[in-house]
Tab-separated table of C-alpha atoms in Angstrom:
chain	number	residue	atom	x	y	z
A	1	MET	CA	-71.786	-12.013	45.102
A	2	LEU	CA	-71.064	-15.144	43.041
A	3	PRO	CA	-71.462	-14.902	39.274
A	4	GLY	CA	-74.373	-16.708	37.705
A	5	PRO	CA	-74.083	-19.569	35.221
A	6	HIS	CA	-73.753	-17.153	32.312
A	7	GLY	CA	-70.954	-15.254	34.088
A	8	LEU	CA	-69.085	-18.483	34.852
A	9	ARG	CA	-69.186	-19.442	31.200
A	10	LEU	CA	-67.714	-16.059	30.238
A	11	VAL	CA	-64.939	-16.381	32.812
A	12	ARG	CA	-64.129	-19.933	31.671
A	13	SER	CA	-64.078	-18.890	28.009
A	14	ALA	CA	-61.787	-15.947	28.733
A	15	TRP	CA	-59.410	-18.130	30.769
A	16	GLU	CA	-59.236	-20.716	27.962
A	17	ARG	CA	-58.311	-17.995	25.460
A	18	VAL	CA	-55.669	-16.571	27.782
A	19	SER	CA	-54.218	-20.018	28.558
A	20	VAL	CA	-53.456	-20.541	24.856
A	21	TYR	CA	-51.093	-17.533	24.910
A	22	LEU	CA	-49.824	-18.065	28.441
A	23	PRO	CA	-46.566	-19.896	27.453
A	24	ILE	CA	-45.708	-17.112	24.992
A	25	ILE	CA	-46.431	-14.451	27.601
A	26	LEU	CA	-44.282	-16.263	30.191
A	27	MET	CA	-41.409	-16.640	27.732
A	28	GLY	CA	-41.593	-12.924	26.934
A	29	LEU	CA	-41.540	-12.048	30.631
A	30	MET	CA	-38.528	-14.318	31.179
A	31	ALA	CA	-36.673	-12.707	28.274
A	32	LEU	CA	-37.399	-9.237	29.625
A	33	GLY	CA	-36.237	-10.323	33.065
A	34	THR	CA	-32.998	-11.777	31.682
A	35	TYR	CA	-32.322	-8.591	29.703
A	36	TRP	CA	-32.950	-6.451	32.793
A	37	LEU	CA	-30.604	-8.571	34.895
A	38	ALA	CA	-27.888	-8.414	32.253
A	39	ARG	CA	-28.143	-4.640	32.103
A	40	ASN	CA	-28.282	-4.013	35.864
A	41	THR	CA	-26.239	-6.776	37.509
A	42	PRO	CA	-22.833	-5.344	38.506
A	43	THR	CA	-19.870	-7.196	36.998
A	44	LEU	CA	-17.034	-8.476	39.097
A	45	GLY	CA	-14.523	-6.781	36.819
A	46	THR	CA	-14.155	-5.559	33.268
A	47	VAL	CA	-12.885	-8.242	30.979
A	48	GLU	CA	-9.314	-7.286	30.281
A	49	SER	CA	-8.832	-6.588	26.634
A	50	ARG	CA	-5.841	-8.071	24.906
A	51	ARG	CA	-2.848	-6.035	25.833
A	52	ALA	CA	-1.587	-4.019	22.933
A	53	GLU	CA	1.854	-5.174	21.933
A	54	VAL	CA	4.555	-2.567	22.385
A	55	HIS	CA	7.881	-2.297	20.592
A	56	GLU	CA	10.069	-3.554	23.419
A	57	PRO	CA	12.807	-6.203	23.210
A	58	ASP	CA	12.313	-9.584	24.848
A	59	ASN	CA	15.854	-10.853	24.270
A	60	LEU	CA	19.256	-9.186	24.399
A	61	MET	CA	22.755	-10.296	23.380
A	62	ARG	CA	26.076	-8.468	23.716
A	63	ARG	CA	29.397	-9.055	21.966
A	64	PHE	CA	28.022	-11.987	20.026
A	65	SER	CA	28.727	-14.078	16.951
A	66	ILE	CA	26.099	-16.275	15.299
A	67	LYS	CA	26.748	-18.755	12.497
A	68	THR	CA	24.153	-20.455	10.300
A	69	PHE	CA	24.687	-23.526	8.131
A	70	ASP	CA	22.768	-25.088	5.268
A	71	PRO	CA	21.488	-28.712	5.466
A	72	SER	CA	24.785	-30.013	4.064
A	73	GLY	CA	26.772	-28.312	6.828
A	74	ARG	CA	28.204	-25.559	4.644
A	75	LEU	CA	28.635	-22.187	6.349
A	76	LYS	CA	25.881	-19.913	5.066
A	77	SER	CA	26.313	-16.756	7.126
A	78	GLU	CA	28.048	-15.304	10.155
A	79	VAL	CA	26.831	-12.265	12.077
A	80	PHE	CA	28.879	-10.213	14.547
A	81	GLY	CA	27.636	-7.277	16.620
A	82	THR	CA	28.153	-5.313	19.817
A	83	GLU	CA	24.507	-5.732	20.842
A	84	ALA	CA	21.400	-7.365	19.399
A	85	ARG	CA	17.776	-6.928	20.459
A	86	HIS	CA	14.823	-9.079	19.385
A	87	TYR	CA	11.401	-7.395	19.110
A	88	PRO	CA	8.488	-9.872	19.295
A	89	ASP	CA	5.871	-7.463	17.894
A	90	THR	CA	7.676	-7.272	14.532
A	91	ASP	CA	9.775	-10.454	14.859
A	92	THR	CA	12.855	-8.467	13.890
A	93	VAL	CA	16.365	-8.142	15.312
A	94	GLU	CA	18.254	-4.866	15.684
A	95	ILE	CA	22.043	-5.153	15.702
A	96	ASP	CA	24.470	-2.431	16.746
A	97	GLN	CA	27.731	-2.202	14.766
A	98	PRO	CA	26.924	-5.282	12.675
A	99	ARG	CA	29.312	-7.186	10.464
A	100	ILE	CA	27.591	-9.807	8.331
A	101	ARG	CA	29.404	-12.369	6.177
A	102	SER	CA	27.172	-14.242	3.759
A	103	PHE	CA	28.055	-17.011	1.294
A	104	ASN	CA	25.790	-17.798	-1.647
A	105	VAL	CA	25.306	-21.291	-3.094
A	106	ARG	CA	28.413	-20.794	-5.282
A	107	GLY	CA	30.548	-20.000	-2.241
A	108	GLU	CA	30.915	-16.308	-3.143
A	109	LEU	CA	31.377	-14.005	-0.163
A	110	THR	CA	29.441	-10.801	0.547
A	111	VAL	CA	30.243	-8.663	3.588
A	112	ALA	CA	27.880	-6.022	5.009
A	113	THR	CA	28.590	-3.451	7.733
A	114	ALA	CA	26.760	-0.411	9.165
A	115	ARG	CA	26.084	1.417	12.410
A	116	LEU	CA	22.737	-0.387	12.742
A	117	ALA	CA	21.131	-3.377	11.060
A	118	ILE	CA	17.499	-4.480	11.182
A	119	SER	CA	17.079	-8.116	10.185
A	120	ASN	CA	13.986	-10.234	9.622
A	121	ALA	CA	13.498	-13.431	11.611
A	122	ASP	CA	15.499	-15.777	9.358
A	123	GLY	CA	18.253	-13.288	8.482
A	124	THR	CA	17.568	-13.324	4.739
A	125	GLU	CA	16.664	-9.620	4.601
A	126	VAL	CA	18.741	-6.907	6.290
A	127	GLN	CA	18.296	-3.131	6.366
A	128	LEU	CA	21.636	-1.382	6.912
A	129	ILE	CA	21.435	2.106	8.393
A	130	GLY	CA	24.258	4.635	8.816
A	131	ASP	CA	27.616	4.277	6.992
A	132	ALA	CA	26.240	1.210	5.244
A	133	VAL	CA	28.662	-0.801	3.105
A	134	VAL	CA	27.996	-3.986	1.143
A	135	THR	CA	31.006	-5.617	-0.513
A	136	ARG	CA	31.025	-8.557	-2.887
A	137	GLU	CA	34.526	-9.872	-3.276
A	138	ALA	CA	36.035	-10.591	-6.685
A	139	VAL	CA	34.956	-13.935	-8.143
A	140	LYS	CA	35.766	-16.080	-11.131
A	141	GLY	CA	32.949	-16.491	-13.630
A	142	LYS	CA	31.873	-19.709	-15.322
A	143	ASP	CA	33.915	-18.758	-18.373
A	144	GLY	CA	37.031	-18.293	-16.258
A	145	SER	CA	36.961	-14.510	-16.350
A	146	ILE	CA	37.333	-12.539	-13.128
A	147	ARG	CA	34.383	-10.462	-11.999
A	148	PRO	CA	35.920	-7.551	-10.112
A	149	ARG	CA	35.228	-6.596	-6.534
A	150	MET	CA	31.989	-4.614	-6.152
A	151	GLN	CA	31.099	-2.306	-3.278
A	152	PHE	CA	27.980	-0.297	-2.417
A	153	ARG	CA	28.044	2.624	0.023
A	154	GLY	CA	25.270	4.820	1.417
A	155	GLU	CA	23.369	5.902	4.500
A	156	PHE	CA	20.806	3.193	3.774
A	157	LEU	CA	21.158	-0.125	1.962
A	158	HIS	CA	18.613	-2.953	1.836
A	159	ALA	CA	20.289	-6.324	1.303
A	160	PHE	CA	18.331	-9.433	0.262
A	161	LEU	CA	20.852	-12.183	0.943
A	162	ASP	CA	19.083	-15.222	-0.527
A	163	SER	CA	18.097	-13.524	-3.773
A	164	GLU	CA	21.424	-11.607	-3.911
A	165	ARG	CA	19.883	-8.183	-4.378
A	166	VAL	CA	20.788	-4.748	-3.014
A	167	ALA	CA	18.427	-1.769	-3.112
A	168	SER	CA	18.273	1.766	-1.759
A	169	HIS	CA	15.898	4.696	-2.077
A	170	LYS	CA	18.670	7.056	-0.902
A	171	PRO	CA	21.884	8.268	-2.589
A	172	VAL	CA	24.464	5.544	-3.120
A	173	GLU	CA	27.985	5.125	-4.379
A	174	LEU	CA	28.981	2.057	-6.358
A	175	THR	CA	32.525	0.935	-7.053
A	176	ARG	CA	33.190	-1.912	-9.467
A	177	GLY	CA	36.854	-2.570	-9.881
A	178	GLU	CA	38.315	0.812	-10.780
A	179	ASN	CA	35.008	2.201	-12.035
A	180	ARG	CA	32.856	4.405	-9.838
A	181	PHE	CA	29.185	5.481	-10.046
A	182	THR	CA	26.854	7.594	-7.916
A	183	ALA	CA	23.050	7.767	-8.081
A	184	ASP	CA	20.003	8.909	-6.121
A	185	SER	CA	18.680	5.340	-5.818
A	186	LEU	CA	19.699	1.832	-6.763
A	187	GLU	CA	18.373	-1.618	-7.629
A	188	TYR	CA	20.964	-4.344	-8.204
A	189	ASP	CA	20.354	-8.035	-8.968
A	190	ASN	CA	23.521	-10.103	-8.757
A	191	LEU	CA	21.917	-13.276	-10.148
A	192	GLU	CA	20.635	-11.536	-13.274
A	193	GLN	CA	23.630	-9.178	-13.410
A	194	VAL	CA	21.243	-6.232	-13.811
A	195	MET	CA	21.806	-2.815	-12.256
A	196	ASP	CA	19.292	0.045	-12.240
A	197	LEU	CA	20.709	3.438	-11.226
A	198	ARG	CA	18.149	6.254	-10.942
A	199	GLY	CA	18.044	9.998	-10.439
A	200	ARG	CA	21.236	11.988	-10.905
A	201	VAL	CA	23.585	9.294	-12.168
A	202	ARG	CA	27.283	10.028	-12.586
A	203	GLY	CA	30.084	7.636	-13.415
A	204	THR	CA	33.807	7.388	-13.984
A	205	LEU	CA	34.901	4.616	-16.343
A	206	LEU	CA	38.571	3.791	-16.819
A	207	PRO	CA	39.631	2.139	-20.098
A	208	GLY	CA	40.024	-1.588	-19.613
A	209	ALA	CA	39.070	-1.428	-15.929
A	210	GLY	CA	36.447	-3.580	-14.273
A	211	ARG	CA	36.189	-6.163	-17.037
């Protein structure tokens, strides 16, 4: 049975009201459909997360010697070792049986040895582990006086070559000329000529020695 004129007007009025909201309704349905597809469409493969870096060497050298020079061509340092391994995750180099010769800007020589060395990328900072020894040879001061040979010994020494510092949080033995000191920890600044011995500090000073 067809609707009468009054019924047609009601249907037309209802359709006009619905048509106003039709774009919004369609957009909502499309959004729901997209969400459903995203949740239920199987993926071709899980996106591989960035591989966690592991502490493994990417380069290896054996029985090596490396020299570095400053811009003027002056020898700055020389490193010997039985084996060296570079670790990209920390950008450090481990050296077995290292022997490091370093010259400061005044040409003064410092030699460091140990069973193992861990160096930063540019070689300015070296951790010496096991039978660590750092030796600064005797030098002549600006006033002409001789600064005696100085040597640090311990199971751990941290050498900062550019800033000419030596530090350790473990027991150390220091020899300066004929004088000898022991301490539980050490901070030494060669540029400032300042030494900080901490913990149980003991020393043997000989009259007139080490001046």
